[in-house]
């Protein structure tokens, strides 16, 4: 597929794809007789994987290192790639735990606000707001 087709299928710009090629994040494609880039469809899986790594916070330096390791066959390269992914997986798992806790907190707040709106419970902030307003009024008169 041509670079424009790849850009369209991935949502990346042609300039981004050229940049990724230049820095070694994606392998240099074959070229046709006119010098135009011809990409194998396998690049789609690699770009999807890179996008997911980026979305989960793996930095460019680490993505470049991983891409470089892919070009070196052998057990040592496989081991280092596995170890990189294991470390990143631990970070992603911890991030998911934190997000799960945050989601629970948000669910609890939304539930509380629905119960306040329905009149099932009183707004716990209302007395504080009234006290602050009243205190501000008293200070204004004392001036």
PDB file of C-alpha atoms in Angstrom:
ATOM      1  CA  UNK A   1       0.000   0.000   0.000  1.00  0.00           C
ATOM      2  CA  UNK A   2       1.130   3.526  -0.679  1.00  0.00           C
ATOM      3  CA  UNK A   3       1.937   5.982   2.096  1.00  0.00           C
ATOM      4  CA  UNK A   4      -1.321   7.883   1.583  1.00  0.00           C
ATOM      5  CA  UNK A   5      -3.295   4.649   1.985  1.00  0.00           C
ATOM      6  CA  UNK A   6      -1.360   3.832   5.140  1.00  0.00           C
ATOM      7  CA  UNK A   7      -1.991   7.308   6.512  1.00  0.00           C
ATOM      8  CA  UNK A   8      -5.692   6.963   5.842  1.00  0.00           C
ATOM      9  CA  UNK A   9      -5.920   3.505   7.431  1.00  0.00           C
ATOM     10  CA  UNK A  10      -3.969   4.487  10.559  1.00  0.00           C
ATOM     11  CA  UNK A  11      -5.118   8.058  11.079  1.00  0.00           C
ATOM     12  CA  UNK A  12      -1.493   9.199  11.057  1.00  0.00           C
ATOM     13  CA  UNK A  13      -0.365  11.928   8.724  1.00  0.00           C
ATOM     14  CA  UNK A  14       2.005  11.239   5.836  1.00  0.00           C
ATOM     15  CA  UNK A  15       4.519  13.517   7.562  1.00  0.00           C
ATOM     16  CA  UNK A  16       4.269  11.479  10.766  1.00  0.00           C
ATOM     17  CA  UNK A  17       4.830   8.244   8.883  1.00  0.00           C
ATOM     18  CA  UNK A  18       7.879   9.708   7.170  1.00  0.00           C
ATOM     19  CA  UNK A  19       9.168  10.933  10.527  1.00  0.00           C
ATOM     20  CA  UNK A  20       8.631   7.493  12.103  1.00  0.00           C
ATOM     21  CA  UNK A  21      10.615   5.996   9.242  1.00  0.00           C
ATOM     22  CA  UNK A  22      13.379   8.587   9.611  1.00  0.00           C
ATOM     23  CA  UNK A  23      13.867   7.945  13.334  1.00  0.00           C
ATOM     24  CA  UNK A  24      13.628   4.168  12.960  1.00  0.00           C
ATOM     25  CA  UNK A  25      10.283   3.614  14.642  1.00  0.00           C
ATOM     26  CA  UNK A  26       9.015   1.896  11.517  1.00  0.00           C
ATOM     27  CA  UNK A  27      11.201   0.047   9.043  1.00  0.00           C
ATOM     28  CA  UNK A  28      12.021   1.645   5.731  1.00  0.00           C
ATOM     29  CA  UNK A  29       9.541   0.328   3.182  1.00  0.00           C
ATOM     30  CA  UNK A  30      10.289  -1.027  -0.242  1.00  0.00           C
ATOM     31  CA  UNK A  31      10.042   1.484  -3.069  1.00  0.00           C
ATOM     32  CA  UNK A  32       8.515   1.123  -6.484  1.00  0.00           C
ATOM     33  CA  UNK A  33      10.297   2.054  -9.725  1.00  0.00           C
ATOM     34  CA  UNK A  34       9.203   5.663  -9.210  1.00  0.00           C
ATOM     35  CA  UNK A  35      10.716   5.777  -5.708  1.00  0.00           C
ATOM     36  CA  UNK A  36       7.328   5.769  -3.973  1.00  0.00           C
ATOM     37  CA  UNK A  37       7.048   3.948  -0.662  1.00  0.00           C
ATOM     38  CA  UNK A  38       5.252   0.603  -0.759  1.00  0.00           C
ATOM     39  CA  UNK A  39       4.204  -0.727   2.648  1.00  0.00           C
ATOM     40  CA  UNK A  40       3.303  -4.302   3.454  1.00  0.00           C
ATOM     41  CA  UNK A  41       0.009  -4.687   5.316  1.00  0.00           C
ATOM     42  CA  UNK A  42       1.949  -6.122   8.288  1.00  0.00           C
ATOM     43  CA  UNK A  43       2.930  -2.541   9.153  1.00  0.00           C
ATOM     44  CA  UNK A  44      -0.670  -1.944  10.258  1.00  0.00           C
ATOM     45  CA  UNK A  45      -0.277  -4.309  13.218  1.00  0.00           C
ATOM     46  CA  UNK A  46       3.027  -2.735  14.212  1.00  0.00           C
ATOM     47  CA  UNK A  47       1.598   0.794  14.057  1.00  0.00           C
ATOM     48  CA  UNK A  48      -1.438  -0.287  16.086  1.00  0.00           C
ATOM     49  CA  UNK A  49       0.879  -1.794  18.708  1.00  0.00           C
ATOM     50  CA  UNK A  50       2.972   1.386  18.825  1.00  0.00           C
ATOM     51  CA  UNK A  51      -0.187   3.472  19.220  1.00  0.00           C
ATOM     52  CA  UNK A  52      -1.329   1.331  22.140  1.00  0.00           C
ATOM     53  CA  UNK A  53       2.072   1.586  23.809  1.00  0.00           C
ATOM     54  CA  UNK A  54       1.945   5.355  23.400  1.00  0.00           C
ATOM     55  CA  UNK A  55      -1.612   5.516  24.762  1.00  0.00           C
ATOM     56  CA  UNK A  56      -0.510   3.640  27.877  1.00  0.00           C
ATOM     57  CA  UNK A  57       2.347   6.036  28.521  1.00  0.00           C
ATOM     58  CA  UNK A  58       5.376   4.276  27.061  1.00  0.00           C
ATOM     59  CA  UNK A  59       7.723   7.065  26.074  1.00  0.00           C
ATOM     60  CA  UNK A  60       9.223   7.600  22.649  1.00  0.00           C
ATOM     61  CA  UNK A  61      12.693   6.585  23.820  1.00  0.00           C
ATOM     62  CA  UNK A  62      11.387   3.202  24.978  1.00  0.00           C
ATOM     63  CA  UNK A  63       9.333   2.715  21.820  1.00  0.00           C
ATOM     64  CA  UNK A  64      12.439   3.451  19.763  1.00  0.00           C
ATOM     65  CA  UNK A  65      14.461   0.982  21.832  1.00  0.00           C
ATOM     66  CA  UNK A  66      11.781  -1.669  21.372  1.00  0.00           C
ATOM     67  CA  UNK A  67      11.672  -0.999  17.604  1.00  0.00           C
ATOM     68  CA  UNK A  68      15.451  -1.295  17.435  1.00  0.00           C
ATOM     69  CA  UNK A  69      15.389  -4.589  19.327  1.00  0.00           C
ATOM     70  CA  UNK A  70      12.911  -5.994  16.801  1.00  0.00           C
ATOM     71  CA  UNK A  71      15.594  -5.722  14.135  1.00  0.00           C
ATOM     72  CA  UNK A  72      17.972  -7.972  16.114  1.00  0.00           C
ATOM     73  CA  UNK A  73      16.952 -11.625  16.013  1.00  0.00           C
ATOM     74  CA  UNK A  74      17.895 -13.907  18.856  1.00  0.00           C
ATOM     75  CA  UNK A  75      17.114 -14.817  22.425  1.00  0.00           C
ATOM     76  CA  UNK A  76      18.828 -11.754  23.936  1.00  0.00           C
ATOM     77  CA  UNK A  77      16.593  -9.408  21.946  1.00  0.00           C
ATOM     78  CA  UNK A  78      13.497 -11.421  22.770  1.00  0.00           C
ATOM     79  CA  UNK A  79      14.386 -11.410  26.468  1.00  0.00           C
ATOM     80  CA  UNK A  80      14.913  -7.649  26.545  1.00  0.00           C
ATOM     81  CA  UNK A  81      11.655  -7.009  24.671  1.00  0.00           C
ATOM     82  CA  UNK A  82       9.783  -9.307  27.058  1.00  0.00           C
ATOM     83  CA  UNK A  83      11.310  -7.584  30.082  1.00  0.00           C
ATOM     84  CA  UNK A  84      10.418  -4.154  28.696  1.00  0.00           C
ATOM     85  CA  UNK A  85       6.827  -5.228  28.165  1.00  0.00           C
ATOM     86  CA  UNK A  86       6.622  -6.841  31.605  1.00  0.00           C
ATOM     87  CA  UNK A  87       7.802  -3.618  33.273  1.00  0.00           C
ATOM     88  CA  UNK A  88       5.375  -1.565  31.230  1.00  0.00           C
ATOM     89  CA  UNK A  89       2.565  -4.017  31.974  1.00  0.00           C
ATOM     90  CA  UNK A  90       3.146  -3.513  35.708  1.00  0.00           C
ATOM     91  CA  UNK A  91       2.847   0.252  35.240  1.00  0.00           C
ATOM     92  CA  UNK A  92      -0.336  -0.122  33.172  1.00  0.00           C
ATOM     93  CA  UNK A  93      -1.831  -2.462  35.799  1.00  0.00           C
ATOM     94  CA  UNK A  94      -1.086   0.083  38.550  1.00  0.00           C
ATOM     95  CA  UNK A  95      -2.598   2.858  36.406  1.00  0.00           C
ATOM     96  CA  UNK A  96      -5.730   0.748  35.910  1.00  0.00           C
ATOM     97  CA  UNK A  97      -6.018   0.185  39.669  1.00  0.00           C
ATOM     98  CA  UNK A  98      -5.814   3.940  40.277  1.00  0.00           C
ATOM     99  CA  UNK A  99      -8.339   4.605  37.527  1.00  0.00           C
ATOM    100  CA  UNK A 100     -10.653   1.975  39.005  1.00  0.00           C
ATOM    101  CA  UNK A 101     -10.479   3.708  42.387  1.00  0.00           C
ATOM    102  CA  UNK A 102     -11.161   7.061  40.746  1.00  0.00           C
ATOM    103  CA  UNK A 103     -14.109   5.617  38.820  1.00  0.00           C
ATOM    104  CA  UNK A 104     -15.581   4.298  42.085  1.00  0.00           C
ATOM    105  CA  UNK A 105     -15.183   7.732  43.682  1.00  0.00           C
ATOM    106  CA  UNK A 106     -16.882   9.405  40.716  1.00  0.00           C
ATOM    107  CA  UNK A 107     -19.721   6.852  40.790  1.00  0.00           C
ATOM    108  CA  UNK A 108     -20.230   7.524  44.508  1.00  0.00           C
ATOM    109  CA  UNK A 109     -20.335  11.300  43.942  1.00  0.00           C
ATOM    110  CA  UNK A 110     -22.794  10.997  41.046  1.00  0.00           C
ATOM    111  CA  UNK A 111     -24.993   8.724  43.164  1.00  0.00           C
ATOM    112  CA  UNK A 112     -24.894  11.214  46.053  1.00  0.00           C
ATOM    113  CA  UNK A 113     -25.865  14.107  43.774  1.00  0.00           C
ATOM    114  CA  UNK A 114     -28.764  12.112  42.331  1.00  0.00           C
ATOM    115  CA  UNK A 115     -29.977  11.330  45.833  1.00  0.00           C
ATOM    116  CA  UNK A 116     -29.694  15.018  46.819  1.00  0.00           C
ATOM    117  CA  UNK A 117     -31.613  16.056  43.680  1.00  0.00           C
ATOM    118  CA  UNK A 118     -34.375  13.555  44.408  1.00  0.00           C
ATOM    119  CA  UNK A 119     -34.687  14.814  47.997  1.00  0.00           C
ATOM    120  CA  UNK A 120     -33.672  11.442  49.437  1.00  0.00           C
ATOM    121  CA  UNK A 121     -30.788  13.066  51.362  1.00  0.00           C
ATOM    122  CA  UNK A 122     -29.828  16.609  52.265  1.00  0.00           C
ATOM    123  CA  UNK A 123     -26.901  18.342  50.607  1.00  0.00           C
ATOM    124  CA  UNK A 124     -24.071  18.032  53.159  1.00  0.00           C
ATOM    125  CA  UNK A 125     -22.456  21.200  51.814  1.00  0.00           C
ATOM    126  CA  UNK A 126     -25.564  23.398  52.168  1.00  0.00           C
ATOM    127  CA  UNK A 127     -25.158  24.134  55.922  1.00  0.00           C
ATOM    128  CA  UNK A 128     -21.501  25.020  55.399  1.00  0.00           C
ATOM    129  CA  UNK A 129     -22.370  27.339  52.505  1.00  0.00           C
ATOM    130  CA  UNK A 130     -25.077  29.009  54.579  1.00  0.00           C
ATOM    131  CA  UNK A 131     -22.700  29.448  57.529  1.00  0.00           C
ATOM    132  CA  UNK A 132     -20.038  30.975  55.307  1.00  0.00           C
ATOM    133  CA  UNK A 133     -22.564  33.321  53.710  1.00  0.00           C
ATOM    134  CA  UNK A 134     -23.883  34.352  57.102  1.00  0.00           C
ATOM    135  CA  UNK A 135     -20.377  34.920  58.475  1.00  0.00           C
ATOM    136  CA  UNK A 136     -19.483  37.028  55.461  1.00  0.00           C
ATOM    137  CA  UNK A 137     -22.603  39.111  56.015  1.00  0.00           C
ATOM    138  CA  UNK A 138     -21.684  39.728  59.664  1.00  0.00           C
ATOM    139  CA  UNK A 139     -18.148  40.767  58.731  1.00  0.00           C
ATOM    140  CA  UNK A 140     -19.472  43.188  56.150  1.00  0.00           C
ATOM    141  CA  UNK A 141     -21.650  44.900  58.781  1.00  0.00           C
ATOM    142  CA  UNK A 142     -18.851  45.171  61.305  1.00  0.00           C
ATOM    143  CA  UNK A 143     -16.596  47.043  58.930  1.00  0.00           C
TER     144      UNK A 143
END
